[in-house]
CSV table of C-alpha atoms in Angstrom, one decimal:
chain,number,residue,atom,x,y,z
A,1,UNK,CA,-3.2,-85.3,-28.8
A,2,UNK,CA,-5.6,-83.3,-31.0
A,3,UNK,CA,-3.0,-83.1,-33.8
A,4,UNK,CA,-2.4,-86.9,-33.6
A,5,UNK,CA,-6.2,-87.5,-33.7
A,6,UNK,CA,-6.5,-85.2,-36.8
A,7,UNK,CA,-3.7,-87.2,-38.6
A,8,UNK,CA,-5.4,-90.5,-37.7
A,9,UNK,CA,-8.8,-89.3,-39.0
A,10,UNK,CA,-7.3,-88.0,-42.2
A,11,UNK,CA,-5.1,-91.0,-42.7
A,12,UNK,CA,-7.7,-93.8,-42.0
A,13,UNK,CA,-11.1,-92.1,-42.5
A,14,UNK,CA,-11.5,-93.4,-46.2
A,15,UNK,CA,-10.6,-96.9,-44.9
A,16,UNK,CA,-13.2,-96.7,-42.2
A,17,UNK,CA,-15.9,-95.5,-44.5
A,18,UNK,CA,-15.2,-98.3,-47.0
A,19,UNK,CA,-15.1,-100.9,-44.3
A,20,UNK,CA,-18.5,-99.7,-43.0
A,21,UNK,CA,-20.0,-99.7,-46.5
A,22,UNK,CA,-18.7,-103.3,-47.0
A,23,UNK,CA,-20.3,-104.4,-43.7
A,24,UNK,CA,-23.6,-102.7,-44.5
A,25,UNK,CA,-23.7,-104.3,-48.0
A,26,UNK,CA,-22.8,-107.7,-46.7
A,27,UNK,CA,-25.5,-107.5,-44.0
A,28,UNK,CA,-28.1,-106.3,-46.5
A,29,UNK,CA,-27.3,-109.3,-48.8
A,30,UNK,CA,-27.6,-111.8,-45.9
A,31,UNK,CA,-31.0,-110.3,-44.9
A,32,UNK,CA,-32.3,-110.4,-48.4
A,33,UNK,CA,-31.2,-114.0,-48.9
A,34,UNK,CA,-32.8,-115.0,-45.6
A,35,UNK,CA,-36.0,-113.2,-46.6
A,36,UNK,CA,-36.1,-115.0,-49.9
A,37,UNK,CA,-35.7,-118.3,-48.2
A,38,UNK,CA,-38.4,-117.6,-45.7
A,39,UNK,CA,-40.8,-116.4,-48.4
A,40,UNK,CA,-40.3,-119.6,-50.4
A,41,UNK,CA,-40.8,-121.6,-47.2
A,42,UNK,CA,-44.0,-119.7,-46.4
A,43,UNK,CA,-45.3,-120.2,-49.9
A,44,UNK,CA,-44.6,-123.9,-49.7
A,45,UNK,CA,-46.5,-124.1,-46.4
A,46,UNK,CA,-49.5,-122.3,-47.9
A,47,UNK,CA,-49.6,-124.8,-50.8
A,48,UNK,CA,-49.5,-127.7,-48.4
A,49,UNK,CA,-52.2,-126.2,-46.2
A,50,UNK,CA,-54.4,-125.6,-49.2
A,51,UNK,CA,-53.9,-129.1,-50.5
A,52,UNK,CA,-54.8,-130.8,-47.1
A,53,UNK,CA,-57.8,-128.5,-46.6
A,54,UNK,CA,-59.2,-129.2,-50.1
A,55,UNK,CA,-58.7,-133.0,-49.9
A,56,UNK,CA,-60.0,-133.5,-46.4
A,57,UNK,CA,-63.7,-132.5,-46.0
A,58,UNK,CA,-63.7,-134.2,-42.6
A,59,UNK,CA,-60.1,-134.6,-41.6
A,60,UNK,CA,-59.1,-137.1,-39.0
A,61,UNK,CA,-57.0,-136.3,-35.9
A,62,UNK,CA,-53.7,-136.9,-37.6
A,63,UNK,CA,-54.5,-134.6,-40.4
A,64,UNK,CA,-55.7,-131.9,-38.0
A,65,UNK,CA,-52.5,-132.2,-36.1
A,66,UNK,CA,-50.5,-131.9,-39.4
A,67,UNK,CA,-52.5,-128.8,-40.4
A,68,UNK,CA,-52.0,-127.3,-37.0
A,69,UNK,CA,-48.2,-128.0,-37.1
A,70,UNK,CA,-48.0,-126.3,-40.6
A,71,UNK,CA,-49.9,-123.3,-39.3
A,72,UNK,CA,-47.5,-123.0,-36.4
A,73,UNK,CA,-44.5,-123.2,-38.7
A,74,UNK,CA,-46.1,-120.6,-41.0
A,75,UNK,CA,-46.5,-118.2,-37.9
A,76,UNK,CA,-42.8,-118.7,-37.1
A,77,UNK,CA,-41.8,-117.9,-40.7
A,78,UNK,CA,-44.0,-114.8,-40.7
A,79,UNK,CA,-42.5,-113.6,-37.4
A,80,UNK,CA,-39.1,-114.1,-38.8
A,81,UNK,CA,-40.0,-112.1,-41.9
A,82,UNK,CA,-41.2,-109.4,-39.5
A,83,UNK,CA,-37.8,-109.4,-37.8
A,84,UNK,CA,-36.2,-109.1,-41.2
A,85,UNK,CA,-38.2,-105.9,-41.8
A,86,UNK,CA,-36.8,-104.5,-38.5
A,87,UNK,CA,-33.3,-105.5,-39.6
A,88,UNK,CA,-33.7,-103.8,-42.9
A,89,UNK,CA,-34.9,-100.7,-41.2
A,90,UNK,CA,-31.8,-100.7,-39.0
A,91,UNK,CA,-29.5,-101.3,-42.0
A,92,UNK,CA,-31.2,-98.3,-43.8
A,93,UNK,CA,-30.7,-96.2,-40.7
A,94,UNK,CA,-27.0,-97.2,-40.5
A,95,UNK,CA,-26.5,-96.4,-44.2
A,96,UNK,CA,-28.2,-93.0,-43.8
A,97,UNK,CA,-26.0,-92.2,-40.8
A,98,UNK,CA,-22.9,-93.2,-42.8
A,99,UNK,CA,-24.0,-91.0,-45.8
A,100,UNK,CA,-24.6,-88.1,-43.4
A,101,UNK,CA,-21.2,-88.6,-41.9
A,102,UNK,CA,-19.6,-88.8,-45.3
A,103,UNK,CA,-21.4,-85.7,-46.4
A,104,UNK,CA,-20.1,-83.8,-43.3
A,105,UNK,CA,-16.6,-85.2,-44.0
A,106,UNK,CA,-16.6,-84.1,-47.6
A,107,UNK,CA,-17.9,-80.6,-46.6
A,108,UNK,CA,-15.2,-80.3,-44.0
A,109,UNK,CA,-12.5,-81.4,-46.5
A,110,UNK,CA,-13.8,-78.9,-49.1
A,111,UNK,CA,-13.7,-76.1,-46.5
A,112,UNK,CA,-10.1,-77.2,-45.6
A,113,UNK,CA,-9.2,-77.2,-49.3
A,114,UNK,CA,-10.5,-73.7,-49.6
A,115,UNK,CA,-8.5,-72.5,-46.6
A,116,UNK,CA,-5.4,-74.2,-48.1
A,117,UNK,CA,-6.0,-72.6,-51.5
A,118,UNK,CA,-6.4,-69.2,-49.8
A,119,UNK,CA,-3.2,-69.7,-47.8
A,120,UNK,CA,-1.5,-70.8,-51.1
A,121,UNK,CA,-2.5,-67.6,-52.8
A,122,UNK,CA,-1.3,-65.5,-49.9
A,123,UNK,CA,2.0,-67.5,-49.9
A,124,UNK,CA,2.5,-66.9,-53.6
A,125,UNK,CA,2.1,-63.1,-53.1
A,126,UNK,CA,4.6,-63.2,-50.2
A,127,UNK,CA,7.1,-65.2,-52.3
A,128,UNK,CA,6.7,-62.8,-55.2
A,129,UNK,CA,7.3,-59.9,-52.8
A,130,UNK,CA,10.5,-61.7,-51.5
A,131,UNK,CA,11.7,-62.2,-55.0
A,132,UNK,CA,11.1,-58.7,-56.2
A,133,UNK,CA,12.0,-56.8,-53.1
A,134,UNK,CA,14.7,-59.0,-51.4
A,135,UNK,CA,16.2,-61.0,-54.3
A,136,UNK,CA,15.0,-64.4,-53.0
A,137,UNK,CA,15.2,-67.4,-55.3
A,138,UNK,CA,12.6,-70.1,-56.0
A,139,UNK,CA,15.4,-72.5,-57.0
A,140,UNK,CA,17.6,-72.0,-54.0
A,141,UNK,CA,14.6,-72.3,-51.6
A,142,UNK,CA,13.5,-75.6,-53.1
A,143,UNK,CA,9.9,-74.7,-52.7
A,144,UNK,CA,9.0,-76.6,-55.9
A,145,UNK,CA,10.1,-79.7,-54.1
A,146,UNK,CA,7.7,-79.0,-51.2
A,147,UNK,CA,4.8,-78.3,-53.6
A,148,UNK,CA,5.5,-81.6,-55.4
A,149,UNK,CA,5.6,-83.5,-52.1
A,150,UNK,CA,2.0,-82.6,-51.3
A,151,UNK,CA,0.8,-82.4,-54.9
A,152,UNK,CA,-0.1,-78.7,-54.6
A,153,UNK,CA,-0.9,-78.2,-58.3
A,154,UNK,CA,-1.9,-74.6,-58.2
A,155,UNK,CA,0.9,-73.5,-55.9
A,156,UNK,CA,3.5,-75.5,-58.0
A,157,UNK,CA,2.3,-73.7,-61.2
A,158,UNK,CA,2.3,-70.3,-59.6
A,159,UNK,CA,5.8,-70.8,-58.1
A,160,UNK,CA,7.1,-72.1,-61.4
A,161,UNK,CA,5.7,-69.0,-63.2
A,162,UNK,CA,7.9,-66.9,-60.9
A,163,UNK,CA,11.0,-68.6,-62.2
A,164,UNK,CA,12.5,-66.9,-65.3
A,165,UNK,CA,11.4,-68.8,-68.5
A,166,UNK,CA,15.0,-69.8,-69.4
A,167,UNK,CA,15.6,-71.4,-66.0
A,168,UNK,CA,12.4,-73.4,-65.6
A,169,UNK,CA,13.7,-76.7,-66.9
A,170,UNK,CA,16.7,-76.4,-64.6
A,171,UNK,CA,14.3,-75.6,-61.7
A,172,UNK,CA,12.3,-78.7,-62.5
A,173,UNK,CA,15.5,-80.8,-62.2
A,174,UNK,CA,17.0,-78.9,-59.2
A,175,UNK,CA,18.6,-81.2,-56.7
A,176,UNK,CA,17.9,-80.3,-53.0
A,177,UNK,CA,20.0,-81.0,-49.9
A,178,UNK,CA,18.7,-84.6,-49.8
A,179,UNK,CA,19.7,-85.2,-53.4
A,180,UNK,CA,16.0,-85.2,-54.5
A,181,UNK,CA,14.4,-83.4,-57.5
A,182,UNK,CA,10.7,-82.3,-57.6
A,183,UNK,CA,10.0,-85.6,-59.4
A,184,UNK,CA,11.5,-87.5,-56.5
A,185,UNK,CA,9.3,-85.7,-54.0
A,186,UNK,CA,6.2,-86.2,-56.1
A,187,UNK,CA,7.0,-90.0,-56.2
A,188,UNK,CA,7.2,-89.9,-52.4
A,189,UNK,CA,3.7,-88.5,-52.2
A,190,UNK,CA,1.9,-91.8,-51.3
A,191,UNK,CA,-1.8,-91.3,-51.7
A,192,UNK,CA,-4.5,-92.1,-49.1
A,193,UNK,CA,-7.0,-93.5,-51.6
A,194,UNK,CA,-7.5,-94.3,-55.2
A,195,UNK,CA,-8.7,-90.8,-56.0
A,196,UNK,CA,-5.5,-89.3,-54.7
A,197,UNK,CA,-3.5,-92.0,-56.5
A,198,UNK,CA,-5.0,-90.6,-59.8
A,199,UNK,CA,-4.0,-87.1,-58.6
A,200,UNK,CA,-0.5,-88.3,-58.0
A,201,UNK,CA,-0.3,-89.9,-61.4
A,202,UNK,CA,-1.5,-86.7,-63.1
A,203,UNK,CA,0.9,-84.6,-61.1
A,204,UNK,CA,3.9,-86.8,-62.0
A,205,UNK,CA,2.9,-86.8,-65.6
A,206,UNK,CA,2.7,-83.0,-65.6
A,207,UNK,CA,6.2,-82.6,-64.0
A,208,UNK,CA,7.6,-85.0,-66.7
A,209,UNK,CA,6.0,-83.0,-69.5
A,210,UNK,CA,7.6,-79.9,-68.0
A,211,UNK,CA,11.0,-81.5,-68.5
A,212,UNK,CA,11.7,-83.5,-65.4
A,213,UNK,CA,14.5,-86.1,-65.9
A,214,UNK,CA,13.4,-89.6,-64.9
A,215,UNK,CA,16.8,-90.9,-65.6
A,216,UNK,CA,18.4,-88.9,-62.8
A,217,UNK,CA,20.0,-91.1,-60.2
A,218,UNK,CA,20.6,-90.0,-56.6
A,219,UNK,CA,23.5,-90.9,-54.3
A,220,UNK,CA,21.8,-94.1,-53.3
A,221,UNK,CA,21.5,-95.2,-56.9
A,222,UNK,CA,17.8,-94.7,-57.0
A,223,UNK,CA,15.7,-93.1,-59.8
A,224,UNK,CA,12.3,-91.6,-59.1
A,225,UNK,CA,10.9,-95.1,-59.8
A,226,UNK,CA,13.1,-96.5,-56.9
A,227,UNK,CA,11.9,-93.7,-54.7
A,228,UNK,CA,8.3,-94.6,-55.4
A,229,UNK,CA,8.9,-98.2,-54.6
A,230,UNK,CA,10.9,-97.4,-51.5
A,231,UNK,CA,8.1,-95.2,-50.1
A,232,UNK,CA,5.5,-97.9,-50.7
A,233,UNK,CA,7.6,-100.5,-49.0
A,234,UNK,CA,8.2,-98.2,-45.9
A,235,UNK,CA,4.4,-97.6,-45.8
A,236,UNK,CA,3.7,-101.3,-45.9
A,237,UNK,CA,6.3,-101.8,-43.1
A,238,UNK,CA,4.6,-99.2,-41.0
A,239,UNK,CA,1.2,-100.7,-41.4
A,240,UNK,CA,2.3,-104.2,-40.7
A,241,UNK,CA,3.9,-103.0,-37.4
A,242,UNK,CA,0.7,-101.2,-36.6
A,243,UNK,CA,-1.3,-104.4,-37.5
A,244,UNK,CA,-3.3,-102.5,-40.1
A,245,UNK,CA,-4.3,-103.5,-43.7
A,246,UNK,CA,-2.2,-102.7,-46.7
A,247,UNK,CA,-1.5,-99.0,-47.5
A,248,UNK,CA,-2.1,-97.6,-50.0
A,249,UNK,CA,-5.5,-99.3,-50.0
A,250,UNK,CA,-7.2,-97.9,-47.0
A,251,UNK,CA,-10.3,-100.0,-47.4
A,252,UNK,CA,-10.2,-100.6,-51.1
A,253,UNK,CA,-9.5,-104.0,-52.6
A,254,UNK,CA,-5.8,-104.7,-53.2
A,255,UNK,CA,-6.8,-105.7,-56.8
A,256,UNK,CA,-7.9,-102.1,-57.4
A,257,UNK,CA,-4.4,-100.9,-56.6
A,258,UNK,CA,-2.5,-103.3,-58.9
A,259,UNK,CA,-3.2,-101.4,-62.1
A,260,UNK,CA,-2.5,-98.1,-60.4
A,261,UNK,CA,0.9,-99.2,-59.3
A,262,UNK,CA,1.6,-100.7,-62.7
A,263,UNK,CA,0.9,-97.5,-64.6
A,264,UNK,CA,2.9,-95.4,-62.1
A,265,UNK,CA,5.8,-97.8,-62.6
A,266,UNK,CA,5.5,-97.5,-66.4
A,267,UNK,CA,5.3,-93.7,-66.1
A,268,UNK,CA,8.4,-93.5,-64.0
A,269,UNK,CA,10.5,-96.2,-65.7
A,270,UNK,CA,13.8,-94.6,-66.8
A,271,UNK,CA,14.6,-94.7,-70.5
A,272,UNK,CA,17.7,-96.7,-69.7
A,273,UNK,CA,15.8,-99.1,-67.5
A,274,UNK,CA,15.7,-99.5,-63.7
A,275,UNK,CA,18.9,-99.5,-61.7
A,276,UNK,CA,20.0,-102.2,-59.3
A,277,UNK,CA,18.9,-99.9,-56.4
A,278,UNK,CA,15.5,-99.6,-58.0
A,279,UNK,CA,15.2,-103.3,-58.2
A,280,UNK,CA,16.2,-103.7,-54.6
A,281,UNK,CA,13.6,-101.1,-53.6
A,282,UNK,CA,10.9,-103.7,-54.3
A,283,UNK,CA,12.1,-105.7,-51.3
A,284,UNK,CA,10.9,-104.9,-47.8
A,285,UNK,CA,13.3,-102.5,-46.0
A,286,UNK,CA,15.5,-103.8,-43.2
A,287,UNK,CA,14.1,-102.7,-39.8
A,288,UNK,CA,16.2,-100.0,-38.2
A,289,UNK,CA,14.6,-100.5,-34.8
A,290,UNK,CA,13.8,-103.7,-32.8
A,291,UNK,CA,10.3,-103.1,-31.5
A,292,UNK,CA,10.4,-106.1,-29.2
A,293,UNK,CA,13.7,-104.9,-27.6
A,294,UNK,CA,12.3,-101.4,-27.3
A,295,UNK,CA,9.3,-102.6,-25.4
A,296,UNK,CA,11.5,-104.8,-23.1
A,297,UNK,CA,13.7,-101.8,-22.4
A,298,UNK,CA,10.7,-99.6,-21.6
A,299,UNK,CA,9.5,-102.3,-19.1
A,300,UNK,CA,12.8,-102.3,-17.3
């Protein structure tokens, strides 16, 4: 259960933070607009009271009742303004709690990144030892594919340095048991947020500059572009089943993601153009499991 909880927190934490920020900002705007209306109303009441008091040296009963009513309304408005101050205090407290939680989360992620970096350095040393002492091969182990899948920049560079210089372009285009190249696995690396989307773009761009072939077509007829589209579609299918908002997005506006998807598509577009399988990859995948039937079967 703890591992599932950790995955959920990492997967949806940015979304929750952004949703909370949106609620706080919306509530703050509502409170400020309400305060502005009440202040205008209070000022108008003050003007009316002043006018009646100045014009009536000896007001009659009707005028006194009018002044009394205005004073009561003013008291209500002032009480409402006081409540707004309390709401503002609560909003500020909620925002402070969110910022504190965000700070803790960033610190925890930084510490985790440090641990990952240290493990990566240790791994590189072990791999180097295996190559030098036991004749292991970076290319046959497909470790570049794994590093690409998780956008492990430093590890990818360190592993590639261990490949003989005259074999590096071939290693960049090595096909694994699934028919994927490192470029394919990088395209599968769907980001959790816009920051990671920029990391994915930079990583894919680097692999292409190193000589990755974006014209390569796998046994399904897909290029890396089609793999990127397929992965996005499967993620959308997953989130719709789980009744969640669109992924990637995780709290950000869908409009923020459109230019990111567009530039990724442009970057991965093969020189010869997209294949038929690439075009079909834009469509939602056919479900391979009937969830309703599965639930009925469980009930039986």
